[in-house]
Amino acid sequence: MSAVLVVHGGAWAIPDEMGPASVDGVKAAARHGASVLKSGGSALDAVEAAVRSLEDNPIFNAGHGATLNVDGEVELDAIIVDGRTLASGAVSCVTNIANPVSLARAVMEKTSHIMLTGKGANQFAESIGINTVPTDKLVTEYEKKEWEKHKKYIAGVMQEFNTKWAHDTVGAVAVDCAGNVACATSTGGIRNKMVGRVGDSPVIGCGGYADNSSGAVSCTGHGESILKVTLARLVLSHVEQGKSVADASQLSLQYMSDRVQGAGGTIVVAPSGQWAATFTTERMAWAAAVDGELWFGINPEERLKEKLSQ
Amino acid sequence: MLPVVVVHGGAGHIPKERSDLSTSGVCSAVRSAYALLQGGGSSLDAVVEAVLLLENNPSFNAGCGSVLNMKGEVEMDALVMDGKTLSSGAVSAVRNVANPIQLARLVMDKTSHACLTAEGASQFARSMGVPEVPQESLITEYSRMRWKKNLAPDANPVECQMGKMGTVGAVAVDTDGNVACATSTGGMLNKMEGRVGDTPCIGSGGYADNMSGAVSTTGHGEAIMKVTLARHILFHMEQGQSAEAASDLGLAHMKSRVGGLGGVVTVDPQGNWAARFSSCQMAWAAAQKDTLHYGLYTGEHFTQIIEDHRA
């Protein structure tokens, strides 16, 4: 069977001026992940590679380009799950790390734990020789300006801004030639978040989940809403009940909207290679590498296609 | 059938000399929570009350009595969830607070977030006027002895873990049919600094939804996370399984898929409840229709009439 990889660059009201760069970013990440699959890499390797590419791209809110918390600091969350064994690794509230997804993978592979947080996660990074980067290296001029601007608003107004604007988590899901699925999600969280705020991204079943018996999901959108409905796990429970990945995504996002008034997006693959990219926000930049073709879009109902090898 | 409250004091292997303390601890926590429910209190208030009492009881691995991490320090996790709104609050790797469950409730009630971690959680606690307690006040002689024992080069960490996985938790349904869950823990013995287990992770350490029920879990945290045990059990209940059958299915899945052992307390909105475990033991207690139920070993189920003290 053929391998499939899908990535997203976050579900939110992406402003027009950021549209083209966001689409370019997800396309590049999907190509990068697909090349890993093509050269025999596992689904796990591919989602890590794709998410690293998104973390390194300053247009996205993860790694370099992350949003700032209320103190003007960068605190990052990430998760990776291996659908074969259900093994997973996550970091929450980690600072000065360029690629949190790789640190999450190290937690999975080099510790008996699943999640490390705060200072403990940084100590672990140091102990295995992952280089730290100064905060300035992760902060873009754009984010500094936005943060300054938003700091002037009172808290009530900010909350509205948060639900509408800054939720551009990144993520990837993949199925490899052996039929193994995996997911990875990484984020800087929401702008002006409280120090120590942990969103949905690093929480297994919420920001992502992967199980060879049903599929893999990575979520984005309003984190607190995703947590309330354990969105990734919800999507896969519908798949387990016989729904297609597209219907399962639609049902789950609709449920999140009806039950807790939250908007978001998901990308899903099934071990069969079936895939979907779905969102209830204004936009979500996504791309999928399938059978030598690259599908992509950013607006509702948009499904553009080009050759994967360009 | 309503109200009902069920609590657990952790699944694992409880040394004989400590088992009476565990049983009396869960029974007294469930009595207090039940009295609160009978007085018209909400399920949310009841589960927080039960867990708070278990945190204050040094026999359990939560609050005072928490196990120590590799460095000999106490870092605690807690989660509370309201089945009516799906609102939840959690803290992870928090230090120097006596009652992490109360701090988790404050995260739910006073912030727009669902989880605060480590130093950020402490900052929030200070801003809310939650008293900072010295670490010494959370450490018992027993937990220090076990930490030291496990530092020995010939220690068997797995055996030691099974000896005390005493996470605590509670689920309840109030007279209005609202469900809630709460879970609190010191985590696993000799864990790495900053390790977060299943307890504060929504869907793993607990989940509550008025449409299906509420679950609080305990056991091998990493296994519980892999199968998002609490949410998994409620999926089964949504598909028509009883609280007991769903709990057993969830625990069996965890055992066969990832080789993990644990225990759960579960309720549905009608007041059906279960306390099930795949580990050797789990201290549990439940109160319903003025009857106290409790047990520790598989198959054990004692009952006792609860005198009404309200008159």
Coordinates of C-alpha atoms in Angstrom, one line a residue:
Chain A
M1 CA 0.0 0.0 0.0
S2 CA 1.1 3.6 -0.5
A3 CA 2.1 5.9 2.3
V4 CA 0.2 9.1 3.1
L5 CA 1.2 12.2 5.1
V6 CA -1.0 15.1 6.0
V7 CA 0.1 18.3 7.8
H8 CA -1.7 21.4 9.1
G9 CA -0.4 24.9 10.1
G10 CA -3.2 25.7 12.5
A11 CA -6.9 26.4 12.3
W12 CA -7.7 30.1 12.8
A13 CA -8.7 33.3 11.0
I14 CA -5.4 33.5 9.1
P15 CA -5.1 37.1 7.8
D16 CA -4.7 37.5 4.0
E17 CA -1.1 38.7 4.2
M18 CA -0.1 35.5 6.0
G19 CA -2.0 33.2 3.6
P20 CA 0.5 32.5 0.9
A21 CA 3.4 32.0 3.3
S22 CA 1.3 29.6 5.4
V23 CA 0.3 27.5 2.3
D24 CA 4.0 27.5 1.1
G25 CA 5.0 26.4 4.6
V26 CA 2.6 23.4 4.8
K27 CA 3.4 22.3 1.3
A28 CA 7.1 22.4 2.1
A29 CA 6.5 20.4 5.3
A30 CA 4.4 17.8 3.5
R31 CA 7.0 17.4 0.8
H32 CA 9.7 17.0 3.5
G33 CA 7.7 14.4 5.4
A34 CA 6.7 12.5 2.2
S35 CA 10.4 12.3 1.2
V36 CA 11.1 10.6 4.5
L37 CA 8.4 8.1 3.9
K38 CA 9.6 7.5 0.3
S39 CA 13.1 6.7 1.5
G40 CA 11.7 4.0 3.8
G41 CA 11.2 6.1 6.9
S42 CA 8.5 5.1 9.4
A43 CA 5.3 7.1 9.9
L44 CA 6.9 8.2 13.2
D45 CA 10.0 9.6 11.4
A46 CA 7.9 11.3 8.8
V47 CA 5.6 13.2 11.3
E48 CA 8.6 14.3 13.3
A49 CA 10.4 15.6 10.2
A50 CA 7.3 17.4 8.9
V51 CA 6.6 19.0 12.3
R52 CA 10.3 20.1 12.6
S53 CA 10.0 21.8 9.3
L54 CA 6.9 23.7 10.5
E55 CA 8.6 24.5 13.9
D56 CA 11.6 26.0 12.0
N57 CA 9.3 28.1 9.8
P58 CA 8.7 31.5 11.6
I59 CA 5.2 31.9 9.9
F60 CA 3.8 29.2 12.3
N61 CA 3.1 29.4 16.0
A62 CA 5.5 26.6 17.1
G63 CA 9.2 26.5 17.7
H64 CA 10.6 29.6 15.9
G65 CA 7.7 32.0 15.6
A66 CA 5.8 30.9 18.8
T67 CA 3.5 33.3 20.6
L68 CA 4.5 35.0 23.8
N69 CA 2.9 34.4 27.2
V70 CA 1.7 37.2 29.5
D71 CA 5.3 37.8 30.7
G72 CA 6.7 38.0 27.1
E73 CA 8.2 34.5 27.4
V74 CA 8.0 31.5 25.0
E75 CA 6.7 28.3 26.5
L76 CA 6.2 25.4 24.1
D77 CA 4.1 22.2 24.1
A78 CA 4.5 19.2 21.9
I79 CA 3.4 15.5 21.6
I80 CA 4.2 12.5 19.4
V81 CA 2.4 9.2 19.3
D82 CA 3.3 5.9 17.7
G83 CA 0.2 4.0 16.6
R84 CA 1.9 0.7 16.6
T85 CA 2.5 0.5 20.3
L86 CA 0.5 3.5 21.6
A87 CA 3.9 4.7 23.0
S88 CA 4.0 8.5 23.2
G89 CA 6.1 11.3 24.4
A90 CA 5.2 14.9 25.3
V91 CA 6.7 18.1 26.7
S92 CA 4.7 20.9 28.2
C93 CA 5.8 24.5 29.0
V94 CA 9.4 23.9 27.8
T95 CA 11.6 26.9 27.1
N96 CA 14.6 27.6 24.9
I97 CA 14.1 24.5 22.7
A98 CA 14.0 25.0 18.9
N99 CA 12.3 21.7 18.1
P100 CA 10.0 20.5 21.0
V101 CA 8.7 17.7 18.9
S102 CA 12.1 16.0 18.9
L103 CA 12.3 16.5 22.6
A104 CA 8.9 14.8 22.9
R105 CA 10.2 11.9 20.9
A106 CA 13.2 11.7 23.2
V107 CA 10.9 11.5 26.2
M108 CA 9.1 8.6 24.5
E109 CA 12.3 6.7 23.6
K110 CA 14.7 7.5 26.4
T111 CA 12.6 7.6 29.5
S112 CA 10.0 5.4 31.2
H113 CA 7.7 8.4 31.2
I114 CA 5.3 10.0 28.7
M115 CA 5.3 13.6 29.7
L116 CA 7.8 16.0 31.2
T117 CA 7.0 19.6 32.1
G118 CA 8.7 22.9 32.8
K119 CA 12.2 22.9 34.2
G120 CA 12.2 19.1 34.4
A121 CA 11.8 18.9 30.6
N122 CA 14.6 21.3 30.1
Q123 CA 16.9 19.4 32.5
F124 CA 16.1 16.3 30.5
A125 CA 16.9 18.1 27.2
E126 CA 20.3 19.1 28.7
S127 CA 21.0 15.6 30.0
I128 CA 20.7 14.1 26.5
G129 CA 22.7 16.9 24.8
I130 CA 19.9 18.8 23.1
N131 CA 21.1 22.4 22.6
T132 CA 19.2 25.2 24.1
V133 CA 18.6 28.4 22.1
P134 CA 18.2 31.9 23.5
T135 CA 14.5 33.0 23.7
D136 CA 15.3 35.8 21.2
K137 CA 16.0 33.2 18.6
L138 CA 12.5 31.8 18.8
V139 CA 10.7 35.2 18.8
T140 CA 9.8 37.0 15.5
E141 CA 9.5 40.7 15.0
Y142 CA 5.8 40.1 14.1
E143 CA 5.1 38.3 17.3
K144 CA 6.8 41.0 19.4
K145 CA 4.6 43.7 17.8
E146 CA 1.4 41.6 18.1
W147 CA 2.2 40.9 21.8
E148 CA 2.8 44.6 22.5
K149 CA -0.4 45.6 20.7
H150 CA -2.5 43.0 22.5
K151 CA -1.0 43.8 25.9
K152 CA -2.8 47.1 25.8
Y153 CA -6.2 45.4 25.7
I154 CA -8.0 44.5 28.9
A155 CA -8.4 40.9 29.7
G156 CA -12.0 40.5 28.6
V157 CA -11.3 41.7 25.1
M158 CA -8.2 39.5 25.0
Q159 CA -10.2 36.5 25.6
E160 CA -12.3 37.2 22.5
F161 CA -9.1 37.8 20.5
N162 CA -7.8 34.5 21.7
T163 CA -10.7 32.5 20.5
K164 CA -10.7 34.2 17.2
W165 CA -7.0 34.7 16.4
A166 CA -3.9 33.1 17.8
H167 CA -4.3 29.4 17.7
D168 CA -2.0 28.3 15.0
T169 CA -0.7 25.0 16.3
V170 CA 1.1 22.8 13.8
G171 CA 0.8 19.1 13.3
A172 CA 1.2 16.0 11.1
V173 CA -0.2 12.6 10.7
A174 CA 1.1 9.7 8.5
V175 CA 0.7 6.1 7.6
D176 CA 3.8 4.3 6.2
C177 CA 4.1 1.4 3.8
A178 CA 3.9 -1.1 6.7
G179 CA 0.5 0.3 7.7
N180 CA 1.8 2.0 10.9
V181 CA 0.3 5.3 11.8
A182 CA 1.7 8.2 13.9
C183 CA 0.9 11.8 14.8
A184 CA 2.8 14.8 16.1
T185 CA 1.6 18.2 17.3
S186 CA 3.6 21.3 18.4
T187 CA 2.6 24.8 19.6
G188 CA 3.5 28.0 21.3
G189 CA 0.0 28.0 22.8
I190 CA -2.2 31.1 22.9
R191 CA -0.9 34.7 23.0
N192 CA -0.8 36.3 26.4
K193 CA -1.5 33.0 28.1
M194 CA -0.8 32.7 31.8
V195 CA 2.7 31.5 32.8
G196 CA 2.5 27.7 32.9
R197 CA -0.6 27.3 30.8
V198 CA -0.8 23.9 29.2
G199 CA -3.2 23.6 26.3
D200 CA -4.5 20.6 24.4
S201 CA -1.4 19.9 22.2
P202 CA 0.7 17.8 24.7
V203 CA -2.3 16.0 26.2
I204 CA -2.7 12.6 24.7
G205 CA -6.2 12.1 23.2
C206 CA -6.7 15.8 22.9
G207 CA -3.9 17.4 20.8
G208 CA -3.3 14.1 19.1
Y209 CA -3.7 10.3 19.1
A210 CA -2.6 7.4 17.0
D211 CA -3.6 3.8 17.0
N212 CA -2.9 1.3 14.2
S213 CA -6.4 -0.2 14.8
S214 CA -8.2 3.0 13.8
G215 CA -5.9 5.9 12.6
A216 CA -4.0 9.0 13.6
V217 CA -5.3 12.5 14.4
S218 CA -3.6 15.9 15.0
C219 CA -5.8 18.7 16.3
T220 CA -5.7 22.5 16.3
G221 CA -8.1 25.2 17.4
H222 CA -9.3 26.5 20.7
G223 CA -7.3 24.4 23.1
E224 CA -9.6 24.5 26.1
S225 CA -12.5 23.3 23.9
I226 CA -10.4 20.5 22.4
L227 CA -9.5 19.4 25.9
K228 CA -13.1 19.4 27.0
V229 CA -14.1 16.9 24.3
T230 CA -10.8 15.0 24.0
L231 CA -11.1 15.8 20.3
A232 CA -8.4 13.4 18.8
R233 CA -9.8 10.4 20.7
L234 CA -13.4 11.4 19.8
V235 CA -12.6 11.4 16.1
L236 CA -11.1 8.0 16.4
S237 CA -14.0 6.6 18.4
H238 CA -16.2 7.5 15.5
V239 CA -13.8 5.8 13.1
E240 CA -13.9 2.7 15.4
Q241 CA -17.7 2.8 15.1
G242 CA -17.4 2.5 11.3
K243 CA -17.4 6.2 10.2
S244 CA -15.1 7.4 7.4
V245 CA -12.3 9.6 8.6
A246 CA -14.0 12.6 6.8
D247 CA -17.4 12.0 8.5
A248 CA -15.7 11.3 11.9
S249 CA -13.8 14.6 11.7
Q250 CA -16.9 16.5 10.7
L251 CA -19.1 14.9 13.4
S252 CA -16.5 15.6 16.1
L253 CA -15.9 19.2 15.2
Q254 CA -19.6 19.8 15.0
Y255 CA -20.0 18.2 18.4
M256 CA -17.3 20.5 19.8
S257 CA -19.1 23.5 18.3
D258 CA -22.5 22.5 19.7
R259 CA -21.4 21.3 23.1
V260 CA -18.7 23.8 24.1
Q261 CA -18.9 26.4 21.4
G262 CA -15.3 25.8 20.2
A263 CA -13.9 26.0 16.7
G264 CA -11.0 24.0 15.4
G265 CA -9.5 21.7 12.8
T266 CA -8.2 18.2 12.5
I267 CA -6.2 16.1 10.1
V268 CA -6.7 12.4 10.1
V269 CA -5.3 9.3 8.3
A270 CA -6.5 5.7 8.6
P271 CA -4.2 2.7 8.2
S272 CA -6.0 2.1 4.8
G273 CA -4.6 5.4 3.6
Q274 CA -7.9 7.2 3.8
W275 CA -7.3 10.8 4.9
A276 CA -9.1 14.1 5.7
A277 CA -8.3 17.7 6.6
T278 CA -11.4 19.4 8.2
F279 CA -11.9 22.7 10.0
T280 CA -14.7 24.9 11.5
T281 CA -12.6 28.0 11.8
E282 CA -12.3 30.6 9.0
R283 CA -9.2 29.0 7.6
M284 CA -6.7 26.2 8.1
A285 CA -3.5 25.8 6.0
W286 CA -3.1 22.1 5.2
A287 CA -1.3 19.8 2.7
A288 CA -1.4 16.1 2.0
A289 CA 1.1 14.0 0.1
V290 CA -0.8 11.1 -1.5
D291 CA 0.2 8.9 -4.4
G292 CA 2.7 11.2 -5.9
E293 CA 0.4 14.2 -5.6
L294 CA 0.3 17.1 -3.3
W295 CA -3.2 18.3 -2.2
F296 CA -3.5 21.5 -0.3
G297 CA -5.8 24.3 0.7
I298 CA -6.5 27.1 3.2
N299 CA -10.1 28.2 2.7
P300 CA -13.3 26.1 3.3
E301 CA -14.0 23.6 0.5
E302 CA -10.6 24.4 -1.2
R303 CA -8.8 21.4 -2.6
L304 CA -5.9 22.3 -4.9
K305 CA -3.6 19.7 -6.4
E306 CA -0.1 19.6 -7.9
K307 CA 2.6 17.1 -8.6
L308 CA 4.5 16.1 -5.5
S309 CA 7.9 16.1 -7.3
Q310 CA 8.6 19.7 -8.3
Chain B
M1 CA -30.6 5.9 43.5
L2 CA -29.2 9.5 43.9
P3 CA -27.1 10.9 45.2
V4 CA -24.0 8.6 45.0
V5 CA -20.3 9.0 45.6
V6 CA -17.5 6.5 45.0
V7 CA -13.8 7.0 46.0
H8 CA -10.6 5.1 45.5
G9 CA -7.3 5.4 47.4
G10 CA -5.2 3.9 44.6
A11 CA -4.7 0.6 42.8
G12 CA -1.6 -1.5 43.5
H13 CA -0.2 -3.7 46.2
I14 CA -0.9 -2.3 49.7
P15 CA 1.3 -3.7 52.5
K16 CA -0.8 -5.5 55.0
E17 CA 0.2 -3.3 57.9
R18 CA -1.1 -0.3 56.0
S19 CA -4.3 -1.7 54.5
D20 CA -6.5 -0.9 57.5
L21 CA -5.5 2.7 57.2
S22 CA -6.3 2.8 53.5
T23 CA -9.8 1.3 54.1
S24 CA -10.7 3.6 57.0
G25 CA -9.4 6.6 54.9
V26 CA -11.6 5.9 51.9
C27 CA -14.6 5.2 54.1
S28 CA -14.3 8.4 56.0
A29 CA -13.8 10.4 52.8
V30 CA -16.9 8.9 51.3
R31 CA -19.0 9.6 54.4
S32 CA -18.1 13.3 54.4
A33 CA -18.8 13.6 50.6
Y34 CA -22.1 11.8 51.0
A35 CA -23.2 14.0 53.8
L36 CA -22.4 17.0 51.6
L37 CA -24.5 15.6 48.8
Q38 CA -27.4 14.8 51.1
G39 CA -27.4 18.4 52.3
G40 CA -28.0 19.4 48.7
G41 CA -24.3 19.9 47.7
S42 CA -23.2 19.5 44.0
S43 CA -21.3 16.5 42.7
L44 CA -18.4 18.9 42.0
D45 CA -18.3 20.0 45.7
A46 CA -18.5 16.4 46.8
V47 CA -15.7 15.0 44.7
V48 CA -13.4 17.9 45.7
E49 CA -14.3 17.4 49.4
A50 CA -13.6 13.6 49.2
V51 CA -10.2 14.1 47.4
L52 CA -9.2 16.9 49.8
L53 CA -9.7 14.6 52.7
L54 CA -7.7 11.9 51.0
E55 CA -4.9 14.4 50.3
N56 CA -4.8 15.4 53.9
N57 CA -4.6 11.8 55.0
P58 CA -0.9 10.7 55.1
S59 CA -1.8 7.1 54.2
F60 CA -2.3 8.1 50.5
N61 CA 0.0 9.2 47.7
A62 CA -1.5 12.6 47.3
G63 CA -1.0 15.9 49.1
C64 CA 0.6 15.0 52.5
G65 CA 2.0 11.5 52.0
S66 CA 3.0 12.0 48.3
V67 CA 5.8 9.9 47.0
L68 CA 9.1 11.6 46.3
N69 CA 10.7 12.2 42.9
M70 CA 14.3 11.2 42.1
K71 CA 15.6 14.3 43.9
G72 CA 13.6 13.5 47.0
E73 CA 11.1 16.3 46.3
V74 CA 7.3 16.4 46.1
E75 CA 5.6 17.3 42.8
M76 CA 1.9 16.8 42.5
D77 CA -0.8 16.5 39.8
A78 CA -4.6 16.9 40.1
L79 CA -7.7 17.2 37.9
V80 CA -11.3 18.1 38.5
M81 CA -14.1 18.0 35.9
D82 CA -17.7 19.1 35.8
G83 CA -19.9 16.8 33.7
K84 CA -22.5 19.5 33.2
T85 CA -20.3 21.9 31.2
L86 CA -17.3 19.7 30.5
S87 CA -15.3 22.4 32.3
S88 CA -12.1 21.2 33.9
G89 CA -9.2 22.4 35.9
A90 CA -5.8 20.8 36.4
V91 CA -2.4 21.4 37.8
S92 CA 0.7 19.4 37.0
A93 CA 4.1 19.1 38.8
V94 CA 3.0 21.7 41.4
R95 CA 4.9 22.1 44.7
N96 CA 4.3 23.5 48.1
V97 CA 0.5 23.4 48.2
A98 CA -1.4 21.2 50.7
N99 CA -4.3 20.6 48.4
P100 CA -3.6 20.4 44.7
I101 CA -7.3 19.5 44.1
Q102 CA -8.4 22.9 45.4
L103 CA -5.8 24.6 43.1
A104 CA -7.2 22.6 40.2
R105 CA -10.7 23.8 41.0
L106 CA -9.4 27.4 41.1
V107 CA -7.9 27.0 37.6
M108 CA -11.3 25.9 36.4
D109 CA -13.3 28.6 38.2
K110 CA -10.9 31.6 38.0
T111 CA -9.0 31.3 34.7
S112 CA -9.8 30.8 31.0
H113 CA -7.4 27.9 31.0
A114 CA -7.8 24.2 31.8
C115 CA -4.3 23.3 33.0
L116 CA -1.4 25.2 34.7
T117 CA 1.9 23.6 35.3
A118 CA 5.0 23.8 37.6
E119 CA 6.1 27.3 38.5
G120 CA 3.2 28.9 36.7
A121 CA 0.8 26.9 38.8
S122 CA 2.6 28.1 42.0
Q123 CA 2.5 31.8 40.8
F124 CA -1.3 31.4 40.3
A125 CA -1.6 29.8 43.7
R126 CA 0.1 32.8 45.2
S127 CA -2.1 35.3 43.3
M128 CA -5.2 33.5 44.7
G129 CA -3.9 33.7 48.2
V130 CA -3.4 29.9 48.5
P131 CA -1.0 29.4 51.4
E132 CA 2.4 28.1 50.5
V133 CA 3.4 25.1 52.7
P134 CA 6.9 23.9 53.4
Q135 CA 7.8 20.7 51.5
E136 CA 8.5 19.0 54.8
S137 CA 4.9 19.2 55.7
L138 CA 4.0 17.0 52.8
I139 CA 6.6 14.3 53.4
T140 CA 6.0 11.4 55.7
E141 CA 8.6 9.1 57.4
Y142 CA 7.2 6.3 55.2
S143 CA 7.6 8.1 51.9
R144 CA 11.2 9.1 52.8
M145 CA 12.0 5.6 53.8
R146 CA 10.7 4.2 50.5
W147 CA 12.5 6.8 48.5
K148 CA 15.8 5.9 50.2
K149 CA 15.2 2.2 49.8
N150 CA 14.6 2.7 46.1
L151 CA 17.8 4.6 45.7
A152 CA 19.8 1.4 46.5
P153 CA 21.5 -0.1 43.4
D154 CA 19.7 -3.5 43.8
A155 CA 16.2 -1.9 44.2
N156 CA 13.5 -3.2 42.0
P157 CA 11.7 -0.1 40.8
V158 CA 8.7 -2.0 39.3
E159 CA 8.1 -3.9 42.5
C160 CA 8.4 -0.6 44.4
Q161 CA 6.0 1.1 42.1
M162 CA 3.4 -1.5 42.5
G163 CA 3.8 -1.1 46.3
K164 CA 2.4 2.3 46.2
M165 CA 0.5 3.7 43.4
G166 CA -2.0 5.3 45.7
T167 CA -3.4 8.0 43.6
V168 CA -6.7 9.1 45.0
G169 CA -9.9 10.0 43.3
A170 CA -13.7 10.3 43.5
V171 CA -16.8 10.4 41.2
A172 CA -20.3 11.5 42.2
V173 CA -23.8 12.1 41.0
D174 CA -25.9 14.7 42.8
T175 CA -29.6 14.8 43.2
D176 CA -29.9 16.9 40.0
G177 CA -28.2 14.2 38.1
N178 CA -25.0 16.1 37.5
V179 CA -21.8 14.1 37.5
A180 CA -18.2 15.1 38.4
C181 CA -14.8 13.5 38.9
A182 CA -11.6 14.5 40.8
T183 CA -8.2 12.8 40.9
S184 CA -5.0 13.8 42.8
T185 CA -1.6 12.2 43.1
G186 CA 2.0 12.6 44.1
G187 CA 2.8 10.5 40.9
M188 CA 5.2 7.6 40.9
L189 CA 8.1 7.0 43.2
N190 CA 11.5 8.2 42.0
K191 CA 10.0 9.8 38.9
M192 CA 12.1 12.2 37.0
E193 CA 11.7 15.9 37.9
G194 CA 8.9 17.3 35.9
R195 CA 7.3 14.0 35.1
V196 CA 3.5 14.3 34.5
G197 CA 1.4 11.2 34.7
D198 CA -2.1 10.4 33.7
T199 CA -3.8 12.2 36.6
P200 CA -4.0 15.8 35.3
C201 CA -4.6 14.7 31.7
I202 CA -8.3 15.0 30.8
G203 CA -9.6 11.7 29.4
S204 CA -6.8 9.7 31.1
G205 CA -6.8 10.5 34.9
G206 CA -10.5 11.3 34.7
Y207 CA -13.5 12.4 32.6
A208 CA -17.0 13.5 33.4
D209 CA -19.9 14.1 31.1
N210 CA -23.6 14.3 32.1
M211 CA -24.5 12.5 28.9
S212 CA -22.6 9.3 29.9
G213 CA -21.0 9.4 33.4
A214 CA -17.8 10.0 35.3
V215 CA -14.6 8.1 35.8
S216 CA -11.5 8.5 38.0
T217 CA -8.6 6.2 37.3
T218 CA -5.5 5.0 39.2
G219 CA -2.7 2.6 38.4
H220 CA 0.3 2.6 36.0
G221 CA 0.0 6.2 34.7
E222 CA 1.8 5.7 31.4
A223 CA -0.4 2.8 30.5
I224 CA -3.5 4.7 31.4
M225 CA -2.4 7.6 29.2
K226 CA -1.8 5.3 26.2
V227 CA -5.4 4.1 26.2
T228 CA -6.9 7.4 27.6
L229 CA -8.6 5.1 30.1
A230 CA -11.3 7.3 31.5
R231 CA -12.6 8.5 28.1
H232 CA -12.3 4.9 26.8
I233 CA -14.6 3.6 29.5
L234 CA -17.2 6.3 28.8
F235 CA -17.1 5.5 25.1
H236 CA -18.3 2.0 26.0
M237 CA -21.0 3.5 28.2
E238 CA -22.1 5.7 25.3
Q239 CA -22.4 2.5 23.3
G240 CA -24.8 1.1 25.9
Q241 CA -22.5 -0.8 28.3
S242 CA -23.1 -0.6 32.1
A243 CA -20.7 1.3 34.4
E244 CA -19.4 -2.1 35.6
A245 CA -19.1 -3.8 32.2
A246 CA -17.5 -0.6 30.6
S247 CA -15.0 -0.4 33.5
D248 CA -14.0 -4.1 33.0
L249 CA -13.7 -3.7 29.2
G250 CA -11.5 -0.6 29.6
L251 CA -9.2 -2.3 32.1
A252 CA -9.0 -5.5 30.0
H253 CA -8.1 -3.4 26.9
M254 CA -5.3 -1.7 28.9
K255 CA -4.0 -5.0 30.0
S256 CA -4.0 -6.7 26.6
R257 CA -2.9 -3.7 24.5
V258 CA -0.2 -2.1 26.7
G259 CA 0.3 -4.6 29.5
G260 CA -0.9 -2.1 32.2
L261 CA -2.7 -2.6 35.5
G262 CA -4.9 -0.2 37.3
G263 CA -8.3 0.5 38.8
V264 CA -11.3 2.8 38.3
V265 CA -14.3 4.2 40.0
T266 CA -17.2 4.9 37.6
V267 CA -20.8 6.3 37.9
D268 CA -23.5 7.0 35.4
P269 CA -26.1 9.8 35.7
Q270 CA -28.7 7.4 36.9
G271 CA -26.6 6.5 39.9
N272 CA -25.3 3.1 38.8
W273 CA -21.7 2.7 40.0
A274 CA -18.7 0.5 39.9
A275 CA -15.3 0.2 41.6
R276 CA -13.2 -2.2 39.5
F277 CA -9.4 -3.0 39.3
S278 CA -7.0 -5.3 37.6
S279 CA -4.3 -4.8 40.2
C280 CA -4.0 -6.9 43.4
Q281 CA -5.8 -4.4 45.4
M282 CA -7.6 -1.1 45.4
A283 CA -9.0 0.6 48.5
W284 CA -12.5 1.9 47.5
A285 CA -15.7 3.0 49.2
A286 CA -19.1 4.1 48.0
A287 CA -22.2 5.6 49.5
Q288 CA -25.7 5.3 48.2
K289 CA -29.2 5.0 49.8
D290 CA -27.7 5.5 53.3
T291 CA -25.5 2.5 52.8
L292 CA -21.7 2.5 52.9
H293 CA -20.0 0.0 50.6
Y294 CA -16.2 -0.8 50.7
G295 CA -13.5 -3.2 49.8
L296 CA -9.8 -3.8 49.2
Y297 CA -9.2 -7.2 47.6
T298 CA -10.9 -8.5 44.4
G299 CA -14.4 -9.7 45.1
E300 CA -14.5 -8.0 48.5
H301 CA -17.7 -6.0 49.1
F302 CA -18.7 -5.0 52.7
T303 CA -21.8 -2.9 53.5
Q304 CA -22.8 -0.9 56.5
I305 CA -25.7 1.4 57.3
I306 CA -24.9 5.1 57.4
E307 CA -26.6 6.8 60.3
D308 CA -28.3 10.0 59.4
H309 CA -26.7 12.7 61.5
R310 CA -28.7 15.6 60.0
A311 CA -31.7 15.2 62.4

